[in-house]
DNA sequence: TTGTAAGCGTTATCAT
DNA sequence: ATGATAACGCTTACAA
């Protein structure tokens, strides 16, 4: 910067003004300075700038597992929106390790980030402490904490359950089961509640024997099928609260010679890439991840008036793994 | 920091020494200072530190697409290794857009990153220019540029092709096809070369009619199958240069009533999560992504003596989609 | 062992 | 419209 100033015969303050396109600078000097910036390949130092203005021009993103589909989506979309706003993204993966999470958050704060996006934060109180102890804006994405005033963007999980219920009920099913995620996670309870409630509207009651608590992994689907088969409930339709478990369930049924969707209709949730590719292609509840991420970034950067909770709506994606009760599905079982 | 110094009755240089655990500081004052750091919840500012010592304590990672399995893996592993070394990861996704790539790189340099990891860089010359114009260490992961001295960690892609060939040939197949990635990418050519060469050792010649150039997407597998079926080559085995295309091929065959692996053996590459879950579970060539990432980080941070090229070896993962010619596979077709 | 002071590369205030 | 200068929060000779 000094070199540019010297070469241009001006002071560094003028160079600074040129860089920040300040109004009050003579057009001639501006051009000269800009030329010399190019000539000297001068690149303003963001650390110095950040130190001075008290902002690192960074957004922090914390996820529990960067490889998982949901979070990989978040990372990808948030990076896109953050970069478009001339910020950079620093990414931390916590693996649900509170110590690590703490360390990363501390690091972010020390970097003067302009905000932090938490996805599936491990512990509500931790976030609260950060919020109370620093000025750094925080928004939580994907999971909601009902009793707090933390800015949040989340899915309407009730609605997700309702959509699944509606679809299955409309297809004529009455013996319907559900594989949930871990029930200590609120989104899972909300999803189930919506599912049960809507089903009741159709006159079908989902008692506990039709509910299997999974862990969001593929294996849960297999286990659930074994469980349901042993119970001999004669179910003809099933909703799994994520696609991985739905696919596990399909495999489980198929390995017992049961055809999908001919004998059992299955619906998932998330709409992972695999959902389209799998045979049969998976009917599923789609989450608008992109929209969620955009809202999170906008909220963080105060681009929107909404500063508390933004709820986005799921949609139903009908493919091949569900069919009308008693009817053959649209495709072969593969 | 000033506050801590004042409260402790020492100068800020002493506080600095405590923070950086410098040797020469009285144990009593150290303890006192540490107490006050806690008490005041003092968090050293990384921008100021970075400005002073000329290092942002940051590692930059550039990928073309953060959602793609390969790169999601890179992101996850590299974040892990970077964090373990008390650095932070700033992530940029280029979408193969050179303008964007340039912008992100510039930003990283201006942040005084300690190094940049490029994955699938869009343009070799660009990297070279960065290398020549700045002091920032760079390593390329996954793709290699044969004629340059850029530090690189990559797979032995020749070997990948050889493993696939060996496996298929040992199973007695002779009518063997290959779905490649885009042939303008060197790794695809290398893979094919290894495949063809090893096959020749077994006495089978792979002429052009048995080669289909795909684009690494699922659809390529379907198209390839149509192509091969129309050509009426009677192939009994096929290698796809990634799992997505392999799965597409399986779907393609199955939709024509051809059973996998009974009638056609199929082998993929990457070992994506889906490979284990798919029916039939996919035999595939596994890339040691974790090892690659560890090496990349170590190389960047000069923790290893190797400073040019590190080549890692693929391995064969045998599952259900391949079987001996004429024999029924180990599992039902699902 | 500890303190003083210079300097890292910016921006911002205040003159001119 | 431009320049001098202080300040951002830290590290590091150098001195004591």
XYZ file of C-alpha atoms (C1' of nucleotides) in Angstrom:
700
model
C 0.000 0.000 0.000
C 2.843 2.279 0.873
C 4.487 1.338 -2.401
C 1.370 2.173 -4.359
C 1.161 5.500 -2.598
C 4.773 6.289 -3.277
C 4.605 5.262 -6.909
C 1.490 7.346 -7.388
C 2.873 10.331 -5.545
C 0.033 10.378 -3.037
C -0.430 9.441 0.590
C -1.629 6.076 1.767
C -4.884 7.609 2.909
C -5.638 8.457 -0.670
C -4.874 4.924 -1.726
C -7.203 3.719 0.971
C -9.897 6.009 -0.341
C -9.461 4.654 -3.825
C -9.709 1.093 -2.611
C -12.858 1.767 -0.693
C -14.218 3.802 -3.579
C -14.727 6.794 -1.392
C -16.521 9.667 -3.099
C -14.014 12.378 -2.426
C -11.123 11.594 -4.648
C -10.058 13.301 -7.818
C -10.803 11.255 -10.895
C -7.306 11.667 -12.250
C -5.561 10.507 -9.104
C -8.015 7.671 -8.776
C -7.114 6.362 -12.190
C -3.429 6.726 -11.530
C -3.685 4.897 -8.232
C -5.749 2.131 -9.711
C -3.193 1.639 -12.422
C -0.414 1.346 -9.905
C -2.418 -1.098 -7.832
C -2.599 -3.327 -10.861
C 1.008 -2.757 -11.760
C 2.283 -3.640 -8.324
C -0.247 -6.453 -7.918
C -1.187 -4.932 -4.624
C -3.660 -6.968 -2.559
C -5.160 -5.267 0.490
C -4.543 -7.251 3.646
C -7.796 -8.467 5.115
C -6.343 -9.094 8.538
C -5.259 -5.499 8.897
C -8.549 -4.276 7.583
C -10.408 -6.639 9.842
C -8.418 -5.569 12.838
C -9.084 -1.956 12.126
C -12.783 -2.118 11.360
C -13.512 -4.907 13.808
C -14.903 -7.402 11.359
C -13.197 -10.380 9.838
C -15.576 -10.536 6.898
C -16.175 -14.122 7.798
C -19.141 -16.318 8.485
C -18.705 -19.423 10.596
C -20.656 -22.601 9.981
C -20.804 -25.467 12.436
C -22.097 -28.872 11.472
C -21.922 -32.173 13.310
C -20.718 -34.132 10.288
C -19.615 -32.597 7.020
C -20.085 -35.788 5.048
C -23.717 -36.434 5.875
C -26.030 -35.486 3.040
C -28.042 -32.940 4.957
C -25.005 -31.046 6.156
C -23.130 -31.355 2.915
C -26.116 -29.574 1.413
C -26.011 -26.888 4.044
C -22.305 -26.376 3.515
C -22.694 -26.121 -0.205
C -25.600 -23.694 -0.189
C -24.341 -21.541 2.638
C -20.938 -21.267 1.022
C -22.647 -20.080 -2.106
C -24.691 -17.399 -0.388
C -21.854 -16.277 1.848
C -19.433 -15.929 -1.047
C -22.004 -14.024 -3.047
C -22.034 -11.500 -0.222
C -18.279 -11.073 -0.320
C -17.676 -12.940 2.844
C -15.754 -16.129 3.369
C -16.931 -19.277 5.013
C -15.004 -20.959 7.758
C -16.241 -24.421 8.371
C -16.123 -26.445 11.546
C -17.263 -29.985 12.104
C -18.051 -30.869 15.677
C -18.814 -34.579 15.552
C -21.141 -33.853 18.437
C -18.110 -33.307 20.591
C -18.864 -30.386 22.918
C -15.195 -29.743 23.643
C -14.428 -29.467 19.966
C -17.506 -27.372 19.390
C -16.438 -24.991 22.102
C -12.963 -24.717 20.682
C -14.216 -23.956 17.201
C -16.701 -21.389 18.394
C -14.025 -19.686 20.432
C -11.788 -19.585 17.403
C -14.539 -18.040 15.326
C -15.209 -15.348 17.868
C -11.522 -14.551 18.078
C -11.567 -14.115 14.336
C -14.221 -11.445 14.585
C -16.659 -13.351 12.441
C -19.744 -11.478 11.387
C -21.923 -14.345 12.454
C -22.172 -18.041 13.173
C -24.610 -20.554 11.750
C -25.209 -23.609 13.886
C -26.628 -26.744 12.472
C -27.786 -29.386 14.930
C -26.046 -27.781 17.810
C -25.228 -30.354 20.439
C -26.379 -28.372 23.389
C -28.814 -25.559 23.626
C -27.308 -23.976 26.711
C -23.946 -23.688 25.043
C -25.363 -21.587 22.266
C -27.137 -19.466 24.779
C -23.933 -18.804 26.633
C -22.259 -17.696 23.446
C -25.149 -15.475 22.640
C -25.062 -13.901 26.044
C -21.353 -13.497 26.292
C -20.523 -12.060 22.891
C -21.929 -9.742 20.316
C -21.662 -12.261 17.516
C -24.971 -12.886 15.763
C -26.039 -16.509 15.735
C -28.642 -18.376 13.799
C -29.632 -21.968 14.185
C -30.582 -23.941 11.144
C -32.586 -27.158 10.969
C -33.288 -27.671 14.642
C -35.462 -25.482 16.751
C -35.444 -24.740 20.443
C -38.994 -23.936 21.356
C -38.520 -21.867 24.464
C -35.794 -19.553 23.381
C -35.446 -16.419 21.407
C -32.599 -17.682 19.273
C -32.938 -16.763 15.607
C -33.829 -19.956 13.824
C -34.686 -21.263 10.426
C -36.295 -24.643 10.433
C -38.643 -26.914 8.610
C -42.293 -27.263 9.424
C -41.782 -30.777 10.693
C -45.417 -31.213 11.706
C -46.340 -30.577 8.136
C -43.852 -33.164 6.923
C -45.635 -35.784 8.957
C -48.980 -34.572 7.700
C -47.921 -34.818 4.061
C -46.720 -38.363 4.534
C -49.917 -39.338 6.316
C -52.098 -37.696 3.736
C -50.386 -39.414 0.839
C -50.585 -42.842 2.390
C -54.154 -42.428 3.586
C -55.299 -41.132 0.217
C -53.847 -44.269 -1.357
C -56.221 -46.265 0.792
C -53.808 -47.605 3.364
C -54.924 -48.177 6.914
C -52.273 -50.486 8.356
C -49.569 -47.888 8.526
C -46.282 -47.854 10.416
C -43.596 -45.295 11.118
C -39.849 -45.426 11.654
C -38.840 -42.344 13.584
C -35.477 -40.781 14.291
C -34.208 -40.596 17.871
C -37.170 -39.445 19.916
C -35.090 -37.171 22.108
C -34.729 -34.930 19.070
C -37.614 -32.544 18.865
C -37.891 -32.578 15.084
C -38.593 -36.289 15.241
C -41.350 -35.859 17.770
C -42.879 -33.069 15.714
C -42.803 -35.165 12.575
C -44.444 -38.061 14.311
C -47.061 -35.839 15.887
C -48.059 -34.427 12.511
C -48.172 -37.927 11.080
C -50.351 -39.344 13.831
C -52.667 -36.373 13.932
C -53.347 -36.307 10.217
C -53.838 -40.057 10.140
C -56.439 -39.724 12.837
C -58.313 -37.291 10.606
C -58.543 -40.139 8.126
C -59.786 -42.438 10.804
C -56.649 -44.473 11.259
C -55.091 -44.732 14.670
C -51.395 -45.318 14.981
C -50.726 -47.087 18.221
C -47.287 -47.740 19.641
C -46.855 -51.126 18.081
C -46.690 -49.420 14.717
C -43.892 -47.110 15.731
C -40.221 -48.025 15.630
C -37.567 -45.667 16.932
C -34.540 -45.626 14.655
C -31.296 -43.672 14.568
C -31.490 -42.173 11.073
C -29.120 -44.800 9.734
C -29.721 -47.359 7.071
C -29.615 -50.254 9.530
C -32.613 -48.910 11.408
C -34.743 -49.628 8.391
C -33.755 -53.264 8.374
C -34.277 -53.618 12.088
C -37.657 -51.954 11.902
C -38.830 -54.357 9.225
C -37.761 -57.334 11.288
C -39.573 -55.863 14.237
C -42.774 -55.234 12.311
C -42.713 -58.619 10.625
C -42.306 -60.421 13.927
C -45.217 -58.500 15.339
C -47.264 -59.742 12.411
C -49.168 -56.516 11.989
C -49.853 -56.878 8.309
C -48.768 -53.346 7.520
C -49.193 -52.157 3.964
C -47.553 -48.754 4.258
C -44.702 -47.165 6.124
C -43.137 -43.771 6.593
C -39.486 -43.512 7.559
C -38.339 -40.165 8.866
C -35.381 -40.127 6.554
C -34.489 -41.680 3.223
C -31.667 -43.830 4.511
C -34.007 -45.673 6.848
C -36.640 -45.882 4.140
C -34.159 -47.561 1.841
C -33.081 -49.869 4.618
C -36.727 -50.802 5.068
C -37.153 -51.478 1.370
C -34.137 -53.762 1.448
C -35.524 -55.447 4.529
C -38.869 -56.153 2.910
C -37.345 -57.256 -0.352
C -35.031 -59.677 1.404
C -38.159 -61.314 2.807
C -39.658 -61.554 -0.641
C -42.058 -58.682 -0.159
C -42.447 -56.433 -3.143
C -42.302 -52.658 -3.018
C -44.646 -50.936 -3.659
C -46.908 -53.879 -4.628
C -47.279 -55.218 -1.134
C -45.961 -52.385 0.981
C -45.805 -48.674 0.157
C -42.833 -46.830 1.560
C -42.183 -43.148 1.854
C -39.017 -41.471 3.060
C -37.836 -38.009 3.908
C -35.062 -35.667 2.760
C -34.921 -36.427 -0.935
C -31.287 -37.424 -1.002
C -29.674 -37.957 -4.362
C -30.087 -41.672 -3.967
C -33.854 -41.340 -3.712
C -34.157 -40.819 -7.451
C -31.619 -43.488 -8.300
C -32.808 -46.258 -6.059
C -34.991 -49.019 -7.368
C -37.807 -48.450 -6.812
C -37.297 -44.687 -6.867
C -38.288 -43.390 -3.494
C -41.385 -41.358 -2.754
C -40.253 -38.868 -0.190
C -40.794 -35.641 1.712
C -38.516 -32.988 0.342
C -36.907 -30.332 2.497
C -36.133 -26.991 0.858
C -32.529 -26.930 1.988
C -31.528 -24.177 -0.374
C -34.252 -21.896 0.867
C -33.325 -22.653 4.452
C -29.720 -21.711 3.845
C -30.571 -18.536 2.032
C -32.787 -17.477 4.896
C -30.128 -18.305 7.448
C -27.519 -16.169 5.716
C -29.909 -13.308 5.178
C -31.005 -13.401 8.776
C -27.422 -13.416 9.968
C -26.478 -10.483 7.809
C -29.632 -8.601 8.746
C -30.918 -8.535 5.217
C -34.365 -9.468 6.320
C -36.731 -8.001 8.842
C -37.482 -11.368 10.283
C -35.189 -11.891 13.217
C -36.708 -14.711 15.204
C -38.027 -17.804 13.536
C -38.416 -18.640 9.879
C -40.325 -21.788 9.109
C -40.114 -23.319 5.652
C -42.501 -25.847 4.186
C -41.778 -29.401 3.032
C -43.214 -30.847 -0.157
C -44.171 -34.302 -1.293
C -42.179 -35.965 -4.077
C -44.093 -38.897 -5.456
C -42.041 -41.596 -7.150
C -42.259 -45.366 -7.354
C -42.155 -46.693 -3.822
C -45.778 -45.957 -3.011
C -48.931 -47.147 -4.704
C -52.647 -47.469 -4.122
C -53.539 -50.272 -1.772
C -54.016 -53.467 -3.730
C -52.747 -51.995 -6.971
C -49.498 -52.790 -8.687
C -47.010 -49.913 -8.695
C -45.971 -48.014 -11.776
C -42.753 -49.932 -12.216
C -41.285 -53.360 -11.747
C -39.606 -54.136 -8.505
C -36.144 -54.191 -10.069
C -5.409 -7.756 26.984
C -4.685 -4.375 28.443
C -7.314 -5.067 31.059
C -5.759 -8.372 31.966
C -2.372 -6.689 32.266
C -3.743 -3.922 34.399
C -5.683 -6.252 36.654
C -2.623 -8.435 37.101
C -0.309 -5.551 37.662
C 1.971 -6.490 34.790
C 2.643 -5.227 31.304
C 0.893 -6.509 28.222
C 4.084 -8.128 27.013
C 3.994 -10.344 30.043
C 0.426 -11.260 29.286
C 1.480 -12.040 25.763
C 4.226 -14.272 27.091
C 1.768 -16.132 29.246
C -0.582 -16.662 26.362
C 2.142 -17.981 24.132
C 3.496 -20.035 27.006
C 6.870 -18.478 26.692
C 9.510 -20.052 28.908
C 10.691 -16.970 30.684
C 7.892 -15.987 32.953
C 7.688 -16.331 36.682
C 5.389 -19.100 37.768
C 3.567 -16.866 40.210
C 2.810 -14.133 37.717
C 1.846 -16.733 35.154
C -0.774 -18.144 37.455
C -2.062 -14.739 38.360
C -2.322 -13.704 34.748
C -4.033 -16.926 33.764
C -6.582 -16.402 36.476
C -7.359 -12.935 35.268
C -7.634 -14.130 31.695
C -10.352 -16.485 32.842
C -11.965 -13.906 35.036
C -12.189 -11.318 32.304
C -13.059 -13.944 29.680
C -10.279 -12.510 27.600
C -10.002 -13.977 24.082
C -6.892 -13.087 22.107
C -7.740 -11.497 18.790
C -6.574 -13.677 15.945
C -6.691 -10.881 13.401
C -4.258 -8.790 15.392
C -2.037 -11.757 15.988
C -2.235 -12.748 12.367
C -1.410 -9.270 11.235
C 1.574 -9.129 13.494
C 3.090 -12.532 12.779
C 2.025 -12.597 9.149
C -0.090 -15.716 9.296
C -3.815 -16.004 9.479
C -3.704 -19.495 10.939
C -5.967 -20.518 8.138
C -5.958 -23.182 5.487
C -7.974 -22.643 2.334
C -9.701 -25.457 0.501
C -11.112 -25.127 -2.977
C -13.464 -27.678 -4.449
C -15.590 -27.556 -7.583
C -18.728 -28.783 -5.853
C -19.129 -29.177 -2.111
C -22.072 -31.526 -2.400
C -20.463 -34.175 -4.554
C -19.460 -37.235 -2.581
C -15.779 -37.069 -3.397
C -15.428 -33.463 -2.361
C -17.682 -33.767 0.646
C -15.229 -36.416 1.787
C -12.290 -34.142 1.171
C -13.958 -31.327 3.047
C -14.755 -33.508 5.987
C -11.335 -35.100 6.311
C -9.346 -31.976 5.630
C -11.381 -30.026 8.140
C -10.582 -32.698 10.669
C -6.848 -32.603 10.084
C -6.689 -28.853 9.840
C -8.593 -28.349 13.074
C -6.397 -30.884 14.814
C -3.464 -28.666 13.921
C -5.071 -25.609 15.435
C -5.850 -23.992 12.164
C -9.196 -23.143 10.698
C -10.581 -24.142 7.366
C -11.997 -21.665 4.948
C -13.925 -23.340 2.240
C -14.577 -22.156 -1.278
C -16.619 -23.832 -3.956
C -15.750 -22.823 -7.486
C -18.362 -24.604 -9.599
C -15.653 -24.725 -12.242
C -16.076 -21.005 -12.656
C -12.609 -19.486 -13.196
C -13.752 -16.006 -12.222
C -15.109 -17.254 -8.947
C -12.067 -19.383 -8.389
C -9.823 -16.403 -8.911
C -11.840 -14.305 -6.526
C -11.735 -16.914 -3.798
C -8.026 -17.496 -4.174
C -7.374 -13.790 -4.008
C -9.418 -13.572 -0.853
C -7.464 -16.419 0.693
C -4.142 -14.811 -0.091
C -5.313 -11.540 1.372
C -6.165 -13.418 4.538
C -2.601 -14.625 4.863
C -3.583 -18.253 4.744
C -0.850 -20.709 5.558
C -1.692 -22.733 2.499
C -4.271 -23.636 -0.099
C -5.479 -27.061 -1.100
C -6.922 -27.306 -4.584
C -9.135 -30.125 -5.590
C -9.860 -30.525 -9.290
C -8.531 -27.129 -10.137
C -10.138 -25.879 -13.296
C -7.027 -24.627 -14.944
C -3.468 -25.599 -14.440
C -1.941 -22.324 -15.537
C -3.975 -20.441 -12.986
C -2.485 -22.419 -10.153
C 0.925 -21.873 -11.570
C 0.423 -18.158 -11.650
C -0.610 -18.166 -8.030
C 2.377 -20.241 -7.139
C 4.706 -17.917 -8.947
C 3.198 -14.711 -7.732
C 2.815 -15.415 -4.023
C 4.551 -17.210 -1.243
C 1.494 -19.224 -0.280
C 2.110 -22.966 -0.314
C -0.240 -24.892 -2.550
C -1.029 -28.555 -2.872
C -3.258 -30.196 -5.400
C -5.310 -33.154 -4.356
C -6.925 -35.773 -6.551
C -5.765 -34.561 -9.940
C -2.216 -34.537 -11.147
C -0.448 -32.336 -13.641
C 2.293 -34.460 -15.101
C 4.698 -31.820 -16.307
C 4.793 -29.518 -13.358
C 6.475 -29.327 -10.034
C 3.313 -28.585 -8.095
C 3.038 -30.516 -4.848
C 0.374 -33.114 -5.410
C -1.318 -36.004 -3.698
C -3.185 -38.279 -5.995
C -4.378 -41.787 -6.533
C -2.505 -44.363 -8.541
C -5.183 -44.364 -11.210
C -3.352 -46.827 -13.424
C -3.489 -49.240 -10.555
C -7.211 -48.698 -10.140
C -7.744 -49.835 -13.694
C -5.463 -52.784 -13.158
C -7.343 -53.929 -10.081
C -10.649 -53.810 -11.905
C -9.214 -55.694 -14.857
C -7.591 -58.289 -12.671
C -10.750 -58.978 -10.727
C -12.898 -59.369 -13.811
C -10.356 -61.439 -15.685
C -9.793 -63.723 -12.729
C -13.525 -64.356 -12.658
C -13.216 -65.718 -16.167
C -14.715 -62.849 -18.109
C -13.481 -62.033 -21.561
C -16.237 -59.888 -23.054
C -15.500 -56.856 -20.937
C -16.569 -53.239 -21.364
C -15.674 -49.957 -19.702
C -17.544 -46.740 -18.986
C -15.004 -43.992 -18.561
C -15.270 -40.470 -17.234
C -14.628 -37.536 -19.547
C -11.540 -38.468 -21.508
C -10.108 -34.975 -21.395
C -9.458 -35.593 -17.709
C -6.128 -37.260 -17.226
C -7.217 -39.480 -14.354
C -9.783 -41.101 -16.647
C -7.209 -41.822 -19.301
C -4.858 -43.263 -16.715
C -7.565 -45.498 -15.313
C -8.468 -46.773 -18.737
C -4.871 -47.337 -19.652
C -4.297 -49.472 -16.581
C -7.483 -51.381 -17.313
C -6.625 -52.099 -20.931
C -3.026 -52.982 -20.215
C -3.794 -55.445 -17.463
C -6.558 -57.031 -19.528
C -4.092 -57.577 -22.317
C -1.906 -59.503 -19.891
C -4.837 -61.846 -19.497
C -5.169 -62.122 -23.218
C -8.278 -60.017 -23.625
C -8.204 -57.066 -25.945
C -10.485 -54.130 -25.294
C -11.208 -52.440 -28.549
C -13.039 -49.158 -28.915
C -16.456 -50.664 -29.300
C -16.256 -51.783 -25.704
C -15.529 -48.326 -24.389
C -18.168 -45.734 -23.597
C -17.241 -42.221 -22.529
C -19.487 -41.015 -19.717
C -19.618 -37.881 -17.606
C -19.426 -39.424 -14.119
C -23.162 -39.052 -13.674
C -25.738 -41.701 -13.110
C -27.315 -41.199 -16.514
C -24.121 -42.166 -18.264
C -24.544 -45.684 -16.943
C -27.968 -46.004 -18.498
C -26.809 -44.590 -21.795
C -23.806 -46.850 -21.869
C -25.957 -49.919 -21.387
C -28.229 -48.904 -24.241
C -25.199 -48.345 -26.383
C -23.656 -51.709 -25.559
C -26.921 -53.583 -25.992
C -27.514 -52.071 -29.394
C -24.033 -53.046 -30.449
C -24.886 -56.577 -29.448
C -21.466 -57.324 -28.048
C -22.587 -59.917 -25.556
C -20.589 -58.406 -22.759
C -20.538 -60.258 -19.452
C -18.587 -57.773 -17.372
C -18.193 -54.036 -17.102
C -16.142 -51.519 -15.202
C -17.505 -48.036 -14.642
C -15.015 -45.412 -13.552
C -17.239 -44.275 -10.748
C -19.979 -45.786 -8.647
C -22.740 -43.534 -9.868
C -22.277 -44.699 -13.433
C -21.944 -48.295 -12.253
C -25.278 -48.030 -10.504
C -26.793 -46.423 -13.555
C -25.539 -49.361 -15.567
C -27.030 -51.851 -13.152
C -30.357 -50.109 -13.416
C -30.016 -50.117 -17.181
C -29.384 -53.828 -17.354
C -32.070 -54.672 -14.854
C -34.634 -52.664 -16.756
C -33.892 -54.882 -19.725
C -34.394 -57.970 -17.610
C -30.720 -58.745 -17.271
C -29.667 -59.945 -13.862
C -26.689 -58.617 -11.969
C -24.322 -60.305 -11.320
C -25.809 -63.500 -12.821
C -25.571 -62.353 -16.389
C -23.323 -59.331 -16.157
C -20.717 -58.515 -13.524
C -20.329 -54.860 -12.718
C -17.617 -53.075 -10.833
C -17.557 -49.414 -9.871
C -15.117 -46.984 -8.365
C -15.049 -44.667 -5.319
C -16.883 -46.730 -2.754
C -19.570 -44.179 -2.037
C -21.883 -44.851 0.854
C -24.515 -46.067 -1.531
C -22.236 -48.826 -2.784
C -22.836 -50.872 0.339
C -26.539 -50.130 0.443
C -27.429 -50.727 -3.144
C -28.947 -53.989 -4.257
C -26.855 -55.738 -5.308
C -24.123 -54.238 -3.142
C -21.521 -52.860 -5.461
C -18.080 -54.320 -5.993
C -15.857 -51.302 -6.352
C -12.414 -49.757 -6.348
C -11.905 -47.878 -3.157
C -9.936 -44.654 -2.949
C -8.195 -43.907 0.349
C -9.643 -40.425 0.654
C -8.732 -40.064 4.284
C -5.119 -40.881 3.628
C -5.042 -38.479 0.709
C -6.342 -35.650 2.844
C -3.957 -36.352 5.670
C -1.070 -36.270 3.259
C -2.264 -33.066 1.676
C -2.458 -31.272 5.009
C 0.891 -32.606 6.163
C 2.514 -31.600 2.946
C 1.067 -28.129 3.149
C 2.222 -27.648 6.710
C 5.636 -29.110 5.923
C 5.198 -31.985 8.320
C 6.590 -34.405 5.838
C 9.786 -34.490 3.866
C 7.940 -35.339 0.708
C 7.311 -32.112 -1.115
C 6.481 -33.110 -4.662
C 4.141 -35.966 -5.407
C 2.519 -38.457 -3.095
C 0.738 -41.326 -4.772
C -1.699 -43.441 -2.786
C -2.957 -46.860 -3.732
C -6.530 -47.959 -4.462
C -7.936 -51.221 -3.157
C -10.564 -53.632 -4.385
C -13.780 -54.011 -2.406
C -15.577 -57.152 -3.459
C -19.313 -57.227 -2.859
C -22.274 -58.661 -4.729
C -22.264 -57.115 -8.180
C -19.554 -59.327 -9.610
C -19.413 -63.111 -9.913
C -17.573 -65.825 -11.734
C -18.587 -66.169 -15.351
C -21.493 -68.553 -15.606
C -21.991 -68.832 -11.877
C -24.846 -67.448 -9.877
C -23.850 -64.622 -7.545
C -23.753 -64.878 -3.811
C -27.064 -63.134 -3.310
C -30.439 -62.732 -4.898
C -30.917 -59.923 -7.333
C -33.192 -57.990 -4.968
C 11.938 -12.118 34.817
C 9.793 -8.067 33.191
C 8.800 -3.552 30.793
C 9.154 -0.226 26.839
C 8.316 0.648 22.379
C 8.212 -0.249 17.507
C 5.663 -2.156 13.979
C 2.295 -5.419 11.350
C -1.374 -2.934 7.194
C -5.315 -0.949 7.452
C -9.092 2.928 8.370
C -10.733 7.217 10.246
C -10.310 11.711 12.297
C -8.856 15.981 11.796
C -6.422 19.403 9.558
C -5.133 21.739 5.498
C -9.324 16.662 -2.572
C -5.540 15.220 0.121
C -2.150 14.309 3.967
C -0.565 13.344 8.845
C -1.442 10.692 12.449
C -3.615 7.827 15.866
C -5.546 3.586 16.656
C -7.037 -1.443 16.023
C -4.601 -5.739 19.381
C -1.044 -8.185 19.114
C 4.409 -9.861 19.108
C 9.151 -9.093 19.740
C 13.665 -6.954 20.015
C 15.985 -4.526 23.227
C 16.783 -2.704 27.660
C 16.652 -3.014 32.380
